Amino acid sequence: MAELATLPPLPDQKAKGWEFTDLSSLDLDAYDPGSTAVSIEPVAGATVLPLAEAVDSHPELVEGRLGALAPADDPFVARNEAAWRDGVLIYVPAGVKLAEPIRIVAPIAETGVAVNWRTLVVLEEGAEAEVWEHWSSPDDDVDALLNSVVELNVGQAATLRYVNTQDISESAWIFATQRAQVERDGHLDWTALGFGSARGKVRMDTNLAGPGSEARVTGGYAGRAGQHLDYDTRQEHAAPNTNSDLAFRGVLAAGATAVWRGMIRVDPGAQQTDAFQESRNLLLSTEAHADAIPGLEIEADDVRCTHAAAVAQIDRDQLFYLTSRGIGPAEAKSLIVEGFLESLVERLAKGPVRDEISAALEQRLAEIL
């Protein structure tokens, strides 16, 4: 672990990627090292352990993997590396296909603490698993800081469905660095929901490292007054014949702000790449604001890469159409927002994940509408 004295400084708004998120009010010294009473449900066929315990009892599963996808030159990764106490290892051996999802719940419940959380997921060749990870707070008065690092290793011909949701206190800071590597013919289906926090940044990087690998990334967020939500996504195609598909939807009430910055990166030699990204934001008020910044970096010539981004308010014609047919203004507004998010839900396979994501979105909309 790094020494605190050698940690890189926090970025200011002149740093690339931080232009829209101001950290000048963040006083790291105001937060004491904290912990969380994590809930881990055991699953047959997999090794699921607190990460600190796994480092001691199963070093062969951790060494060479912990920190491999999240280099510590990043200021928040470096702080996590220096101070993490809590986290989880999920290891699925080759050929094992788990019938039930692995659920991890980590509450951020104590004011005045910084929780450095680390997740390491490893699927060996041909393995299949579904992991649900949820960070939450009991109420919105918890002034805390969550600094999380998540590393997802998807082996050859393995399939990982990873769901990460957070509704931590709207008085808290969140910083999350989440990186996935998908090997030959592997498949990653990644879903992220962000409802909580006052401000911070969530970074989601996917590296399609092996030929034939693919990833689908689906994200949704909903903010209300005082919240600033910042998502930074990257789809890196490092091998030929790879596919990525990313879609984000955001809904913002009056006084909320958000930024999404996305990048599709195609490395030299990564021919036959097929990549898509889009971000769409719906503003519920003229006092809400969103920035959507897609990007492409392409160093191969036989590729198909497209992107789209949009920021709009509720369509007045749609609202008029519904109210003219006897639907009240509040219900009409709710129907329009639900329709906007429906395309997000439809990206998910039918089953428990889709049902729970849909229910979570419905509950959050009831809070901000």
Coordinates of C-alpha atoms in Angstrom, one line a residue, residues 4 8 45 90 126 142 158 160 234 254 297 318 321:
L4 CA 0.0 8.8 2.5
P8 CA -0.9 12.5 -5.8
G45 CA -19.5 -23.1 -6.4
I90 CA -15.7 -13.0 -5.8
G126 CA -16.1 -20.6 -19.3
V142 CA -25.0 11.0 6.5
A158 CA -16.9 -16.4 -19.5
L160 CA -20.5 -11.8 -16.2
R234 CA -14.5 4.5 -21.7
A254 CA -34.8 21.5 -10.6
E297 CA -10.3 7.8 -30.7
Q318 CA -46.5 15.2 -25.6
Y321 CA -51.5 15.5 -25.9

